[in-house]
């Protein structure tokens, strides 16, 4: 199919979907089940779920929802038949679609909730459309590709009164609750500095876009996969995973792992929106003294410093350091030489006025330092927190039960009111990273200046913009490809 023909097909589907949206706005859709009464359960006693993006992590998501025993997987949707094969075999009675807009148009009265597990650049449009139909949503991390999208989804969750959950399962884990108890019990005093790190990326970054286009696999609808992103010819080794390293589709290591690792300090310290950010990145040299320039690709490594305002859990500002590409902070002197720092590849380190504590990815295996304190420190009874049944593994079940109970009737660990600000902080860090590659020709025409390097970006949270380097604000809200809209 040519791009023109594909666009025509998309346009027809889009027009039909907009008709559905109009009906929804006019009140002609089926009334969401939770409106029928507190604790109302569907006649089948199960939540009917539609999965959008059902390969890889999407397959794990619908499987996790199904294992709750309280959900039925009614519909599957994926642009790539190869990726959907396993899920289709696991749920043979689920009706299959390639285009989520067609699924929403034809089946809107037949499902209650949606899991969104597409690449980052299409999260927001799917989730927004689902919420506008009164559907509960579970969205993979990061919540969105852009800061603007995160803010809009956070606001929409309140407006449409649906149950929301982001797929950072560590937020339901015992580890982060243990650290909250320690901190609230004054085990390490007032935290002023946090370090977060990961070995990611484990996919190529800091490279040039492939020069040779390839043939689109017959099972893949390339135009649908691109979705909101600019049209480009298909290239090998982008789908299904390496898209994470390209700014048009992914959000780099920060987007992939930040929601898992930075969630702990957000929860423990009640952080919200950052006020400033600065970054440095790993360089790639293509020749002697010749630094490569790859603005389409995320860098191979980075160190980002974010400043958060004082919260009700801190006495002053909090400085949070993010490190990726294998970069780690110095080992704490309280950690014995043979003890593992974080989990060896990822970690979070809290530095307080009276001590330190650390954890691995997802907030797992939390430790006070020295680690001998972990078993001896006594948490005050008033600070003890209830645990999510199943810990991190109970993240899906928690969402399913909350959907069945109806909005406001059952707690979830990562609703958009929490996940939105967390995602925004990570994407704000990416503003500083992307700003490093902004260049302008020198006045004498010999080379370029890079005004975004070695500066701190000041953030106006209400206006959602950087106040001292306007060039990066184009990344706060990107332009969608013609025909695609967030529908705010």
XYZ file of C-alpha atoms in Angstrom:
488
model
C 0.000 0.000 0.000
C 1.343 3.435 -0.887
C 1.631 6.186 1.711
C -1.180 8.068 -0.049
C -3.478 5.033 0.011
C -2.554 4.279 3.600
C -3.272 7.856 4.613
C -6.656 7.619 2.872
C -7.470 4.480 4.818
C -6.371 6.149 8.022
C -8.492 9.181 7.210
C -11.608 7.072 6.734
C -11.015 5.250 9.999
C -10.278 8.521 11.720
C -13.515 10.122 10.483
C -15.512 7.157 11.743
C -13.751 7.339 15.091
C -14.518 11.048 15.364
C -18.192 10.242 14.817
C -17.971 7.863 17.744
C -16.319 10.603 19.802
C -19.159 12.970 18.921
C -21.723 10.441 20.090
C -19.812 10.014 23.314
C -19.771 13.751 23.896
C -23.512 13.876 23.226
C -24.149 11.196 25.829
C -25.177 8.315 23.555
C -22.540 5.857 24.741
C -23.239 3.075 27.146
C -23.064 4.339 30.727
C -19.790 3.249 32.354
C -20.455 0.380 34.740
C -19.142 2.210 37.789
C -21.860 4.863 37.368
C -24.498 2.230 38.039
C -23.633 2.119 41.697
C -20.838 1.712 44.198
C -19.308 -1.714 43.929
C -21.355 -2.653 40.890
C -19.928 -5.696 39.126
C -20.612 -6.667 35.554
C -23.034 -9.554 34.969
C -20.036 -11.737 34.159
C -18.440 -10.653 37.475
C -15.378 -9.735 35.457
C -13.840 -6.620 33.967
C -13.765 -6.853 30.171
C -10.439 -5.552 28.922
C -9.181 -4.485 25.492
C -5.418 -4.673 25.024
C -3.802 -2.179 22.641
C -0.289 -3.366 21.914
C -0.183 -7.027 22.910
C 3.337 -8.159 22.035
C 6.324 -8.079 24.402
C 5.460 -6.064 27.500
C 1.914 -5.683 26.197
C 1.562 -9.444 26.312
C 2.785 -9.410 29.901
C 0.267 -6.699 30.748
C -2.805 -8.527 29.521
C -1.539 -11.785 31.021
C -1.075 -10.026 34.377
C -4.563 -8.552 34.196
C -6.028 -11.948 33.311
C -4.203 -13.693 36.179
C -6.132 -11.534 38.618
C -9.012 -13.929 37.992
C -11.355 -10.972 37.784
C -10.813 -9.857 34.195
C -11.716 -11.174 30.775
C -9.505 -10.305 27.798
C -12.190 -9.480 25.276
C -10.179 -7.728 22.554
C -6.633 -7.653 21.256
C -5.102 -4.997 19.041
C -1.653 -4.779 17.509
C -0.197 -3.288 14.325
C 2.155 -6.281 13.979
C 0.654 -9.737 13.571
C 3.984 -11.329 14.485
C 4.056 -9.638 17.861
C 0.414 -10.465 18.533
C 0.767 -14.164 17.770
C 1.471 -15.355 21.318
C -1.330 -13.295 22.876
C -3.798 -14.441 20.219
C -2.911 -18.045 21.010
C -3.314 -17.403 24.741
C -6.701 -15.709 24.293
C -8.279 -17.377 21.256
C -11.751 -16.039 22.043
C -10.605 -12.410 22.037
C -11.504 -10.507 18.872
C -8.456 -9.133 17.072
C -7.949 -5.719 15.464
C -4.979 -3.953 13.930
C -6.235 -0.380 14.287
C -7.201 0.696 17.800
C -9.509 3.355 16.363
C -11.548 0.712 14.589
C -11.635 -1.341 17.782
C -12.898 1.615 19.791
C -15.448 2.542 17.149
C -16.977 -0.912 16.738
C -16.658 -2.373 20.224
C -16.991 0.588 22.577
C -20.014 -0.891 24.342
C -18.363 -4.260 24.801
C -15.397 -3.524 27.063
C -14.769 -1.649 30.301
C -11.050 -0.935 30.369
C -7.988 -0.654 28.154
C -4.327 -1.549 28.547
C -2.006 0.643 26.461
C 1.359 -0.939 25.704
C 2.402 0.675 22.428
C 5.718 2.473 21.852
C 5.940 5.714 23.838
C 4.944 8.089 21.039
C 1.422 6.628 20.772
C 0.576 6.192 24.473
C -1.243 9.481 24.892
C -3.602 9.369 21.905
C -4.831 5.866 22.762
C -5.204 6.545 26.479
C -6.986 9.856 25.939
C -9.473 8.340 23.502
C -10.203 5.521 25.947
C -10.780 7.879 28.866
C -13.066 10.047 26.760
C -15.248 6.974 26.304
C -15.354 6.425 30.058
C -12.922 3.495 29.988
C -10.457 2.770 32.757
C -6.858 2.714 31.543
C -3.596 0.971 32.392
C -0.719 2.622 30.509
C 2.823 1.355 30.268
C 5.643 3.558 31.463
C 6.553 6.238 30.709
C 3.031 7.562 30.768
C 3.668 9.703 27.684
C 6.305 10.838 25.208
C 5.916 14.587 25.882
C 5.427 16.766 28.961
C 2.286 18.336 27.510
C 0.737 14.907 26.952
C 1.437 13.903 30.559
C -0.246 17.026 31.886
C -3.272 16.491 29.634
C -3.698 12.838 30.667
C -3.389 13.772 34.341
C -6.127 16.379 33.950
C -8.283 14.028 31.854
C -8.199 11.298 34.500
C -9.845 13.703 36.932
C -12.294 15.047 34.361
C -13.552 11.701 33.086
C -13.504 10.042 36.512
C -11.920 6.756 35.485
C -9.468 4.459 37.266
C -5.913 4.893 36.017
C -2.634 3.099 36.626
C 0.830 3.415 35.086
C 2.868 0.267 34.555
C 5.623 0.926 37.093
C 4.903 -2.097 39.225
C 7.503 -1.241 41.850
C 5.095 1.393 43.154
C 3.033 -1.512 44.519
C 6.088 -3.244 45.980
C 6.949 -3.757 49.623
C 10.341 -2.088 49.165
C 9.148 1.456 48.645
C 6.750 1.130 51.570
C 9.594 -0.099 53.780
C 11.651 2.962 52.818
C 8.728 5.273 53.514
C 8.407 3.735 56.987
C 12.129 4.159 57.691
C 12.158 7.731 56.486
C 9.010 8.751 58.342
C 10.489 7.131 61.463
C 13.549 9.409 61.082
C 16.020 6.614 60.320
C 18.189 8.816 58.093
C 17.115 12.336 59.013
C 16.203 14.895 56.358
C 17.008 13.847 52.774
C 18.593 16.532 50.626
C 20.240 14.463 47.864
C 19.204 11.370 45.910
C 21.125 9.376 43.287
C 19.348 7.164 40.741
C 21.169 5.080 38.139
C 20.793 2.335 35.542
C 22.866 0.272 33.122
C 20.393 1.145 30.337
C 20.405 1.717 27.429
C 20.813 -1.892 26.372
C 19.908 -0.932 22.795
C 21.901 1.229 20.335
C 22.069 4.965 21.066
C 24.368 7.744 19.949
C 24.226 6.554 16.331
C 23.102 7.888 12.960
C 19.780 6.963 11.363
C 20.155 3.971 9.004
C 20.943 5.141 5.485
C 19.153 2.301 3.707
C 15.427 1.732 3.847
C 14.106 -1.840 4.023
C 11.015 -3.717 2.939
C 8.120 -3.533 5.366
C 7.237 -6.994 6.732
C 3.847 -8.098 5.425
C 2.574 -8.637 8.972
C 3.303 -5.048 10.016
C 1.167 -1.984 9.296
C 4.028 0.501 9.241
C 1.837 3.557 8.884
C -0.191 2.615 11.944
C 3.008 1.866 13.870
C 4.261 5.387 13.089
C 0.984 6.872 14.321
C 1.672 10.375 15.624
C 5.324 10.387 14.489
C 6.555 11.949 11.224
C 6.368 9.689 8.209
C 9.632 7.968 7.281
C 10.569 4.898 5.307
C 10.792 1.627 7.185
C 14.270 0.578 8.353
C 15.513 -2.653 9.863
C 16.109 -3.098 13.596
C 13.779 -0.332 14.734
C 10.776 -2.559 15.457
C 10.083 -4.128 17.904
C 12.537 -2.751 20.498
C 15.272 -0.390 19.319
C 12.821 2.483 18.767
C 13.553 3.386 22.407
C 16.784 5.081 21.346
C 15.196 7.450 18.790
C 13.560 10.697 19.911
C 10.662 10.480 17.439
C 9.406 7.326 19.165
C 11.151 6.703 22.469
C 12.375 8.570 25.519
C 15.712 6.866 26.064
C 16.936 5.296 29.283
C 15.099 7.903 31.352
C 11.764 6.921 29.864
C 12.438 3.221 30.036
C 13.795 2.920 33.574
C 13.189 6.261 35.280
C 9.602 5.459 36.224
C 10.867 2.329 37.985
C 13.858 3.874 39.750
C 12.830 7.486 40.443
C 9.414 6.384 41.732
C 10.936 5.557 45.129
C 12.160 9.101 45.927
C 8.888 10.513 44.586
C 6.959 8.295 46.971
C 9.257 8.587 49.986
C 9.805 12.354 49.730
C 6.483 13.315 48.128
C 8.216 15.035 45.214
C 6.099 16.649 42.504
C 7.363 18.959 39.755
C 11.042 19.895 39.310
C 12.086 23.551 39.159
C 15.339 23.310 37.185
C 17.514 20.785 35.367
C 20.975 20.471 33.856
C 22.647 17.650 31.960
C 25.862 16.290 30.518
C 26.041 13.387 28.069
C 28.526 10.836 26.815
C 30.283 11.789 23.593
C 30.781 9.659 20.492
C 33.814 10.507 18.360
C 33.742 9.473 14.713
C 37.313 10.537 13.980
C 40.253 12.212 15.682
C 38.912 15.256 17.554
C 35.669 14.957 15.591
C 32.635 14.558 17.811
C 29.672 12.843 16.189
C 26.395 14.705 15.876
C 23.304 12.513 16.141
C 20.352 14.716 17.167
C 17.782 12.068 16.199
C 19.258 9.556 18.639
C 19.422 9.570 22.425
C 22.999 9.722 23.793
C 24.914 6.626 24.947
C 25.029 7.894 28.535
C 23.961 10.884 30.574
C 24.100 12.545 33.986
C 21.148 14.785 34.767
C 20.641 16.897 37.888
C 17.109 17.952 38.851
C 16.164 20.302 41.689
C 12.817 19.804 43.441
C 11.176 22.345 45.745
C 10.740 21.677 49.450
C 7.896 19.270 50.238
C 5.968 18.337 53.356
C 8.531 15.533 53.821
C 11.715 17.623 53.486
C 13.185 20.664 55.183
C 14.492 22.165 51.982
C 15.085 21.555 48.287
C 16.040 18.096 47.056
C 18.735 17.506 44.441
C 18.179 14.367 42.397
C 20.938 12.936 40.196
C 20.076 10.600 37.314
C 22.841 8.528 35.714
C 22.544 6.055 32.844
C 24.762 4.171 30.423
C 26.496 2.344 33.275
C 27.549 5.495 35.159
C 27.142 5.148 38.922
C 27.694 7.433 41.904
C 30.581 6.785 44.266
C 30.009 3.879 46.621
C 28.895 5.022 50.066
C 31.600 4.603 52.668
C 29.075 2.800 54.893
C 28.789 -0.012 52.322
C 31.237 -2.864 52.862
C 33.609 -3.590 49.927
C 31.974 -6.921 49.133
C 28.370 -5.709 49.306
C 26.386 -4.967 46.158
C 25.593 -1.330 45.461
C 21.912 -1.046 44.540
C 21.233 -4.240 42.624
C 24.523 -4.095 40.722
C 23.056 -2.541 37.583
C 20.400 -0.143 38.888
C 19.778 1.624 42.132
C 18.584 4.490 44.270
C 20.600 6.083 47.079
C 19.046 8.483 49.601
C 21.417 10.771 51.512
C 20.018 12.265 54.690
C 21.350 14.373 57.528
C 21.541 11.341 59.821
C 22.252 8.472 57.442
C 21.657 6.815 54.092
C 19.473 4.140 52.542
C 19.490 2.422 49.163
C 17.479 0.029 47.022
C 17.648 -1.733 43.678
C 15.373 -1.321 40.687
C 11.649 -1.124 41.524
C 12.654 -0.198 45.085
C 13.488 -3.837 45.764
C 15.778 -5.028 48.564
C 15.852 -1.747 50.511
C 18.740 -1.346 52.946
C 19.711 1.132 55.595
C 23.438 1.813 55.612
C 25.395 0.211 57.056
C 23.219 -2.741 56.076
C 23.282 -4.146 59.607
C 20.867 -1.346 60.559
C 18.157 -2.739 58.261
C 17.131 -5.519 60.617
C 17.726 -3.678 63.876
C 15.946 -0.370 63.223
C 12.436 -0.274 64.665
C 9.697 1.487 62.685
C 7.283 3.515 64.763
C 3.811 1.963 64.825
C 2.117 5.113 63.535
C 4.210 5.028 60.359
C 3.591 1.389 59.429
C 1.912 1.010 56.029
C -0.382 -1.643 54.638
C 1.130 -3.737 51.850
C -0.357 -4.433 48.422
C -1.278 -8.142 48.269
C 1.282 -9.773 45.996
C 3.648 -6.789 46.337
C 4.824 -5.605 42.876
C 3.128 -8.635 41.346
C -0.193 -7.367 42.675
C -0.024 -4.165 40.606
C -2.388 -5.536 37.916
C -4.825 -7.078 40.358
C -4.959 -3.814 42.297
C -5.998 -1.947 39.142
C -8.593 -4.560 38.152
C -10.206 -4.493 41.586
C -10.248 -0.684 41.586
C -11.928 -0.663 38.171
C -14.624 -3.052 39.380
C -15.146 -1.018 42.571
C -15.409 2.243 40.622
C -13.389 5.476 40.831
C -12.556 6.641 44.332
C -13.556 3.394 46.012
C -10.225 1.554 46.022
C -6.645 2.830 46.065
C -4.151 2.243 43.256
C -0.407 2.773 43.587
C 0.332 4.768 40.440
C -2.752 6.749 39.374
C -2.137 9.487 36.846
C -2.213 12.127 39.580
C 1.074 10.548 40.772
C 2.347 9.031 37.522
C 1.825 12.264 35.581
C 4.177 14.472 37.646
C 6.733 11.627 37.819
C 6.695 11.269 34.048
C 6.930 15.032 33.585
C 10.079 15.209 35.728
C 11.763 12.535 33.621
C 10.742 14.185 30.371
C 11.963 17.522 31.715
C 15.345 15.848 32.228
C 15.187 14.860 28.569
C 14.742 18.533 27.656
C 18.199 19.206 29.059
C 19.640 16.208 27.223
C 18.083 17.212 23.899
C 19.125 20.820 24.388
C 22.757 19.755 24.222
C 22.347 18.959 20.501
C 20.719 22.259 19.546
C 23.216 24.167 17.424
C 23.413 27.471 15.556
C 25.972 28.508 12.901
C 28.846 30.655 14.149
C 28.831 34.274 13.021
C 31.930 33.693 10.878
C 30.327 30.671 9.197
C 32.998 28.344 10.568
C 31.301 25.650 12.599
C 28.560 25.852 15.189
C 27.776 27.102 18.652
C 25.811 24.906 21.094
C 23.943 27.300 23.394
C 22.196 24.492 25.301
C 25.388 22.982 26.679
C 26.698 23.738 30.154
C 23.608 25.657 31.266
C 20.810 25.090 33.781
C 17.262 25.155 32.419
C 14.724 27.029 34.567
C 11.222 25.590 34.447
C 7.919 27.479 34.683
C 5.605 24.697 35.780
C 2.334 26.577 35.316
C 3.173 27.583 31.758
C 4.978 24.293 31.010
C 7.991 25.993 29.476
C 11.680 26.650 30.001
C 12.153 30.362 30.637
C 15.838 30.820 29.781
C 16.359 28.699 26.643
C 13.321 28.833 24.400
C 14.725 26.480 21.770
C 13.985 23.388 23.900
C 10.313 24.271 24.359
C 9.530 22.699 20.988
C 10.089 19.351 22.720
C 7.493 20.072 25.439
C 4.688 19.587 22.942
C 5.615 18.063 19.596
C 3.615 18.409 16.407
C 1.720 15.243 15.505
C 1.633 13.942 11.969
C -1.280 15.281 9.947
C -4.534 13.574 10.884
C -3.562 12.677 14.440
C -4.701 14.640 17.466
C -4.769 14.250 21.219
C -8.425 15.302 21.237
C -8.150 17.535 24.310
